[in-house]
């Protein structure tokens, strides 16, 4: 059943500025915004009636025009390695996926920015299912809101709440710039989640003009999905490269550090057997970073490919990945191998499909698989 659309303002998606505007429009003082943000995000409250430092008449005034309306959890599952996935059903019936990855010293939430994706990267299952729409800022921040609430109730499974957010779920966040940035404002806001700018990372396939825009508008950390050391190969793996080739992309990365307090741009490099994982590719990468003068400003994350049905690609074997890392490190590149998490519940990088309504049968098949696994 699709929930009826409400005309009320959803307070969940308002950043501090928008919340202040809301209260001023109601004839109230702007400091009310901070109180409301704290109730909604810090305390995870959804009942306006329970905001006890607002007078009864103010609460009535708010309820008449606004609500706190998060999407519902369609189902959720936990992998043997502790990774937890929520499939979240939006008001139009579309589903998105959010993944929590607990580690010894931190807990990372992987957040989606769009329903599906237009970029169609050849190795990513999200791209293969098509695109439906951008998420609203409320739907983006709701993923952190839901995770925070549900993890705090679920101490048995996870004793650590969300300390890091990566915009690495479904979609290309820079193609939904305004809503993503507004949601990230809330992640950083001390009245809400208070995450440090180093612990909120936006990952992009390389939308160069929006990277420059992001640098002006937000303080968050940046990750770039590179995946190939030359334009010829990157044009195939990441078709967006035809529009913004490597030289332009590297220049945008370099520009991102103009402010001294930004430390690194993370370069993501997926390891595809026999495609981009050979020693010569590693050497080409070093040359690219040297030529573009970014060598000291980047750190490379090697990501073992996560297979999905009907893909033509395979994961590189461990020895090949280790060799690739050694070559990069010998070239003075800071490089780590990303541990694959959540595979058993299709929650690993590139396996998030959610459900784009009435799109492909493949997405439905995968959805059913998750449902079945949930029942096991
Ligand atoms: N559109 C953004 C964010 C989403 S993808 C971007 O491209 O950066 C998040 C990361 O997972 C990206 O580095 C992406 O390339 C990687 N990824 C996609 N499919 C994958 C797969 N099948 N296996 C491993 N990593 C994958």
Coordinates of C-alpha atoms and ligand atoms in Angstrom, one line a residue:
X1 CA 0.0 0.0 0.0
X2 CA 1.3 3.4 -0.9
X3 CA 0.8 6.0 1.9
X4 CA -1.3 9.0 1.0
X5 CA 0.7 12.1 0.3
X6 CA 0.6 14.6 3.1
X7 CA 0.6 18.4 2.4
X8 CA 2.3 19.1 5.7
X9 CA 5.9 20.2 5.9
X10 CA 8.2 17.4 6.8
X11 CA 10.4 18.8 9.5
X12 CA 12.8 15.9 9.2
X13 CA 14.5 17.3 6.1
X14 CA 15.0 20.9 7.3
X15 CA 18.5 22.0 8.0
X16 CA 19.2 24.7 10.6
X17 CA 18.5 27.6 8.2
X18 CA 15.3 26.1 6.9
X19 CA 14.1 25.3 10.4
X20 CA 14.8 28.9 11.5
X21 CA 12.8 30.2 8.5
X22 CA 10.0 27.8 9.4
X23 CA 9.7 29.2 13.0
X24 CA 10.1 32.8 11.9
X25 CA 7.2 32.2 9.4
X26 CA 5.1 31.0 12.4
X27 CA 5.9 34.2 14.2
X28 CA 8.3 32.6 16.6
X29 CA 11.9 33.3 17.6
X30 CA 14.5 31.6 15.5
X31 CA 16.2 29.8 18.5
X32 CA 13.2 27.5 18.5
X33 CA 14.9 25.9 15.5
X34 CA 17.7 24.6 17.6
X35 CA 15.3 23.1 20.1
X36 CA 13.3 21.4 17.4
X37 CA 16.4 20.0 15.7
X38 CA 17.6 18.6 19.0
X39 CA 14.3 16.9 19.6
X40 CA 14.1 15.4 16.2
X41 CA 17.6 14.3 15.5
X42 CA 19.4 14.2 18.8
X43 CA 16.5 12.5 20.7
X44 CA 15.0 10.8 17.7
X45 CA 11.6 12.1 18.5
X46 CA 8.7 11.9 16.0
X47 CA 5.8 13.2 18.2
X48 CA 5.6 17.0 18.1
X49 CA 3.2 16.8 21.0
X50 CA 6.0 15.5 23.2
X51 CA 8.3 18.4 22.7
X52 CA 8.0 19.6 26.3
X53 CA 9.9 22.9 26.1
X54 CA 7.3 24.2 23.5
X55 CA 4.1 25.6 25.0
X56 CA 0.8 23.7 24.2
X57 CA -0.3 26.5 21.8
X58 CA 3.1 26.4 20.0
X59 CA 2.9 22.7 19.6
X60 CA -0.7 23.0 18.2
X61 CA 0.6 25.7 15.8
X62 CA 3.3 23.4 14.5
X63 CA 1.1 20.3 14.3
X64 CA -1.4 22.3 12.1
X65 CA 1.2 22.8 9.4
X66 CA 4.0 20.3 9.9
X67 CA 4.9 16.8 10.8
X68 CA 7.9 14.5 11.4
X69 CA 7.4 11.9 8.8
X70 CA 10.1 9.3 8.2
X71 CA 9.7 6.5 5.7
X72 CA 9.0 3.0 7.0
X73 CA 11.4 0.1 7.3
X74 CA 10.2 -2.6 4.9
X75 CA 12.6 -5.2 6.3
X76 CA 16.0 -5.5 7.8
X77 CA 18.7 -8.1 8.2
X78 CA 22.0 -8.7 9.9
X79 CA 24.9 -10.5 8.2
X80 CA 27.1 -13.0 10.2
X81 CA 29.8 -10.3 10.2
X82 CA 27.5 -7.8 12.0
X83 CA 26.7 -5.7 9.0
X84 CA 23.1 -4.6 9.1
X85 CA 20.9 -3.6 6.2
X86 CA 17.7 -1.7 6.2
X87 CA 15.4 -1.7 3.1
X88 CA 13.4 1.5 3.5
X89 CA 10.1 2.0 1.8
X90 CA 9.4 5.5 0.6
X91 CA 6.0 7.1 0.3
X92 CA 5.8 6.4 -3.4
X93 CA 6.5 2.7 -3.0
X94 CA 10.1 2.8 -4.1
X95 CA 12.6 1.2 -1.8
X96 CA 16.2 2.2 -0.9
X97 CA 18.9 0.5 1.1
X98 CA 21.0 1.7 3.9
X99 CA 23.9 -0.3 5.5
X100 CA 25.6 -0.1 8.9
X101 CA 29.1 -1.6 9.1
X102 CA 30.3 -2.0 12.7
X103 CA 34.1 -2.1 13.3
X104 CA 36.2 -2.2 16.4
X105 CA 36.7 1.5 16.7
X106 CA 33.9 3.0 14.6
X107 CA 30.5 2.4 13.0
X108 CA 29.9 3.4 9.5
X109 CA 26.6 4.1 7.9
X110 CA 26.4 3.8 4.1
X111 CA 23.6 6.2 2.9
X112 CA 21.7 6.3 -0.4
X113 CA 21.1 9.5 -2.3
X114 CA 18.9 8.4 -5.2
X115 CA 16.4 5.7 -6.1
X116 CA 18.6 3.9 -8.7
X117 CA 21.3 5.6 -10.6
X118 CA 21.7 7.1 -14.1
X119 CA 25.4 6.6 -14.4
X120 CA 25.3 3.0 -15.4
X121 CA 28.8 2.0 -14.4
X122 CA 29.4 -1.4 -15.8
X123 CA 30.4 -3.1 -12.6
X124 CA 27.7 -1.7 -10.3
X125 CA 24.3 -3.4 -9.8
X126 CA 22.6 -0.2 -8.7
X127 CA 23.3 1.2 -12.1
X128 CA 21.9 -1.8 -13.9
X129 CA 18.4 -1.4 -12.4
X130 CA 17.7 2.0 -13.9
X131 CA 16.8 5.3 -12.2
X132 CA 13.6 6.5 -10.7
X133 CA 14.2 9.8 -8.8
X134 CA 16.3 11.9 -6.4
X135 CA 15.7 11.4 -2.7
X136 CA 14.4 14.4 -0.8
X137 CA 16.6 15.7 2.0
X138 CA 14.2 14.2 4.5
X139 CA 14.6 10.8 2.9
X140 CA 18.4 11.1 3.0
X141 CA 18.7 12.2 6.7
X142 CA 15.9 9.7 7.6
X143 CA 18.4 6.9 6.9
X144 CA 20.7 8.2 9.7
X145 CA 17.7 9.0 11.9
X146 CA 16.3 5.4 11.5
X147 CA 19.8 3.8 12.0
X148 CA 20.5 5.8 15.1
X149 CA 17.2 5.0 16.7
X150 CA 17.2 1.4 15.8
X151 CA 20.8 0.8 16.9
X152 CA 20.2 2.5 20.2
X153 CA 17.4 0.0 20.8
X154 CA 19.5 -2.9 19.7
X155 CA 22.5 -2.9 21.9
X156 CA 22.7 -6.7 21.8
X157 CA 23.7 -6.6 18.1
X158 CA 25.6 -3.4 17.9
X159 CA 27.3 -1.7 20.9
X160 CA 28.5 1.2 18.8
X161 CA 26.3 3.8 17.2
X162 CA 27.1 5.6 14.0
X163 CA 30.4 7.4 14.1
X164 CA 30.9 7.8 10.3
X165 CA 28.6 8.4 7.3
X166 CA 29.6 7.6 3.7
X167 CA 27.4 8.7 0.9
X168 CA 28.2 5.5 -0.9
X169 CA 24.8 3.8 -1.1
X170 CA 22.6 3.9 -4.1
X171 CA 22.9 6.8 -6.5
X172 CA 25.3 9.6 -7.5
X173 CA 25.1 12.1 -4.6
X174 CA 26.4 15.0 -6.7
X175 CA 23.5 14.6 -9.1
X176 CA 21.2 15.4 -6.2
X177 CA 23.3 18.2 -4.9
X178 CA 21.0 20.4 -2.9
X179 CA 19.2 17.7 -1.0
X180 CA 22.4 15.8 -0.3
X181 CA 24.1 18.9 1.0
X182 CA 21.2 19.9 3.2
X183 CA 21.1 16.4 4.7
X184 CA 24.9 16.5 5.3
X185 CA 24.4 19.9 7.1
X186 CA 22.3 18.0 9.6
X187 CA 24.9 15.2 10.0
X188 CA 27.5 17.9 10.9
X189 CA 25.2 20.0 13.0
X190 CA 26.0 19.9 16.8
X191 CA 22.3 20.0 17.6
X192 CA 21.7 16.9 15.5
X193 CA 24.3 14.3 15.0
X194 CA 27.5 16.4 15.5
X195 CA 29.7 14.3 13.2
X196 CA 33.1 15.7 12.3
X197 CA 33.6 16.8 8.7
X198 CA 36.3 14.1 8.5
X199 CA 33.7 11.5 9.3
X200 CA 31.2 12.4 6.7
X201 CA 32.4 11.4 3.2
X202 CA 30.7 12.0 -0.1
X203 CA 31.7 9.6 -2.9
X204 CA 31.3 10.6 -6.6
X205 CA 31.9 9.0 -9.9
X206 CA 33.5 12.3 -11.0
X207 CA 30.9 14.9 -11.7
X208 CA 33.6 17.6 -12.0
X209 CA 31.5 20.9 -11.9
X210 CA 29.6 19.7 -8.8
X211 CA 32.9 18.9 -7.1
X212 CA 34.0 22.5 -7.4
X213 CA 30.5 23.5 -6.1
X214 CA 30.8 21.1 -3.2
X215 CA 34.1 22.6 -2.1
X216 CA 32.5 26.0 -1.7
X217 CA 29.3 24.8 0.0
X218 CA 30.4 22.0 2.4
X219 CA 33.3 20.8 4.5
X220 CA 32.8 17.1 4.2
X221 CA 35.4 14.7 3.0
X222 CA 35.5 13.6 -0.6
X223 CA 36.0 10.2 -2.3
X224 CA 36.3 9.7 -6.0
X225 CA 35.5 6.4 -7.8
X226 CA 38.4 6.2 -10.2
X227 CA 38.6 2.5 -11.1
X228 CA 40.9 2.9 -14.1
X229 CA 44.3 4.6 -14.8
X230 CA 43.6 5.8 -18.3
X231 CA 40.6 7.3 -20.2
X232 CA 40.2 4.4 -22.6
X233 CA 39.4 2.0 -19.9
X234 CA 37.6 4.4 -17.7
X235 CA 35.3 5.4 -20.6
X236 CA 34.1 1.8 -20.5
X237 CA 33.9 1.2 -16.7
X238 CA 32.5 4.7 -15.8
X239 CA 30.8 6.2 -18.8
X240 CA 30.7 9.6 -17.1
X241 CA 34.4 9.7 -17.9
X242 CA 33.5 10.6 -21.6
X243 CA 32.1 13.8 -20.3
X244 CA 34.7 14.6 -17.6
X245 CA 38.0 12.8 -18.5
X246 CA 40.8 12.0 -16.1
X247 CA 42.8 15.2 -16.5
X248 CA 39.8 17.3 -15.5
X249 CA 38.9 14.9 -12.7
X250 CA 42.4 15.1 -11.2
X251 CA 42.4 18.9 -11.4
X252 CA 39.1 18.9 -9.5
X253 CA 40.6 16.6 -6.8
X254 CA 43.6 18.8 -6.5
X255 CA 41.4 21.8 -6.1
X256 CA 39.6 20.2 -3.2
X257 CA 42.6 20.7 -0.9
X258 CA 43.1 24.3 -1.5
X259 CA 42.0 24.8 2.1
X260 CA 44.8 23.5 4.2
X261 CA 42.6 21.7 6.7
X262 CA 41.4 19.1 4.2
X263 CA 43.8 16.2 4.4
X264 CA 43.1 13.7 1.7
X265 CA 40.8 12.8 -1.2
X266 CA 40.1 9.1 -1.1
X267 CA 40.5 7.4 -4.5
X268 CA 38.3 4.3 -4.8
X269 CA 39.6 1.6 -7.2
X270 CA 37.6 -1.6 -7.7
X271 CA 39.7 -4.7 -8.4
X272 CA 38.3 -6.5 -11.5
X273 CA 40.2 -9.6 -12.5
X274 CA 42.2 -9.2 -15.7
X275 CA 40.6 -5.8 -16.5
X276 CA 42.2 -3.1 -14.4
X277 CA 44.3 -5.1 -11.8
X278 CA 47.6 -5.7 -13.6
X279 CA 51.0 -4.3 -12.5
X280 CA 51.1 -2.1 -15.5
X281 CA 47.7 -0.5 -14.4
X282 CA 49.3 0.3 -11.0
X283 CA 52.3 1.9 -12.7
X284 CA 50.0 4.0 -14.9
X285 CA 48.1 5.1 -11.8
X286 CA 51.4 6.3 -10.2
X287 CA 52.3 8.2 -13.3
X288 CA 48.8 9.8 -13.5
X289 CA 49.0 11.0 -9.9
X290 CA 52.5 12.3 -10.4
X291 CA 51.8 14.1 -13.6
X292 CA 48.7 15.7 -12.1
X293 CA 50.6 16.5 -8.9
X294 CA 48.2 14.9 -6.5
X295 CA 50.4 12.1 -5.2
X296 CA 50.7 13.4 -1.6
X297 CA 47.1 14.4 -1.4
X298 CA 45.3 11.2 -2.1
X299 CA 44.9 7.8 -0.4
X300 CA 43.8 4.9 -2.5
X301 CA 41.2 2.3 -1.3
X302 CA 41.4 -0.9 -3.3
X303 CA 37.9 -2.4 -3.3
X304 CA 37.6 -6.1 -4.1
X305 CA 34.8 -6.4 -6.7
X306 CA 31.5 -7.7 -5.3
X307 CA 29.8 -9.9 -7.9
X308 CA 26.1 -9.8 -8.6
X309 CA 23.9 -11.9 -10.9
X310 CA 24.6 -11.6 -14.7
X311 CA 27.8 -9.5 -14.3
X312 CA 30.6 -10.2 -16.7
X313 CA 33.3 -9.3 -14.1
X314 CA 35.1 -11.3 -11.5
X315 CA 37.0 -10.3 -8.4
X316 CA 40.8 -10.2 -8.6
X317 CA 42.5 -12.8 -6.5
X318 CA 44.1 -11.8 -3.2
X319 CA 47.7 -12.2 -4.5
X320 CA 46.9 -9.8 -7.4
X321 CA 45.4 -7.3 -5.1
X322 CA 48.3 -7.5 -2.7
X323 CA 50.8 -7.1 -5.6
X324 CA 48.9 -4.0 -6.9
X325 CA 49.0 -2.5 -3.4
X326 CA 52.7 -3.2 -3.1
X327 CA 53.4 -1.4 -6.4
X328 CA 51.4 1.7 -5.4
X329 CA 53.1 1.8 -2.0
X330 CA 56.5 1.5 -3.5
X331 CA 55.4 4.5 -5.6
X332 CA 54.8 6.4 -2.3
X333 CA 51.0 6.2 -2.5
X334 CA 49.1 5.7 0.7
X335 CA 47.0 2.6 -0.1
X336 CA 44.7 0.3 1.8
X337 CA 42.6 -2.7 0.8
X338 CA 39.0 -2.3 1.8
X339 CA 37.6 -5.2 3.6
X340 CA 34.4 -6.6 2.1
X341 CA 31.5 -6.6 4.5
X342 CA 27.9 -7.7 4.4
X343 CA 28.1 -9.8 1.2
X344 CA 25.8 -12.5 2.6
X345 CA 22.9 -10.1 2.7
X346 CA 23.8 -8.3 -0.6
X347 CA 24.8 -5.3 1.4
X348 CA 28.4 -4.9 0.1
X349 CA 29.6 -2.1 -2.2
X350 CA 27.8 -2.2 -5.5
X351 CA 25.2 -4.7 -4.4
X352 CA 22.5 -2.3 -3.2
X353 CA 19.5 -2.3 -5.5
X354 CA 16.6 -1.2 -3.4
X355 CA 13.6 -1.5 -5.6
X356 CA 12.8 0.9 -8.5
X357 CA 9.1 0.4 -9.0
X358 CA 8.0 -1.1 -12.3
X359 CA 11.5 -1.1 -13.7
X360 CA 13.5 -4.3 -14.2
X361 CA 12.7 -7.9 -13.3
X362 CA 16.2 -8.3 -12.1
X363 CA 15.7 -5.8 -9.3
X364 CA 12.6 -7.8 -8.2
X365 CA 14.5 -11.0 -8.3
X366 CA 17.2 -9.6 -6.0
X367 CA 14.6 -8.2 -3.7
X368 CA 13.0 -11.6 -3.4
X369 CA 16.4 -13.1 -2.6
X370 CA 16.9 -10.7 0.3
X371 CA 13.4 -11.5 1.5
X372 CA 14.1 -15.2 1.4
X373 CA 17.4 -14.7 3.2
X374 CA 15.6 -12.8 5.9
X375 CA 13.3 -15.7 6.5
X376 CA 16.2 -18.2 6.9
Ligands
LIG1 N1 27.9 7.1 -7.3 C1 28.9 7.3 -6.2 C2 28.5 6.6 -4.9 C3 28.0 5.2 -5.0 S1 29.1 3.8 -5.2 C4 30.2 6.8 -6.7 O1 30.3 6.3 -7.8 O2 31.2 7.0 -6.0 C5 30.1 3.6 -3.8 C6 31.4 2.8 -4.2 O3 31.2 1.4 -4.5 C7 32.0 3.3 -5.5 O4 33.4 3.4 -5.4 C8 31.6 2.3 -6.5 O5 32.4 2.4 -7.6 C9 31.8 1.0 -5.7 N2 31.1 -0.2 -6.3 C10 30.1 -0.2 -7.2 N3 29.8 -1.4 -7.5 C11 30.7 -2.2 -6.9 C12 30.9 -3.6 -6.9 N4 30.1 -4.5 -7.6 N5 31.8 -4.1 -6.1 C13 32.6 -3.3 -5.3 N6 32.5 -2.0 -5.3 C14 31.5 -1.4 -6.1

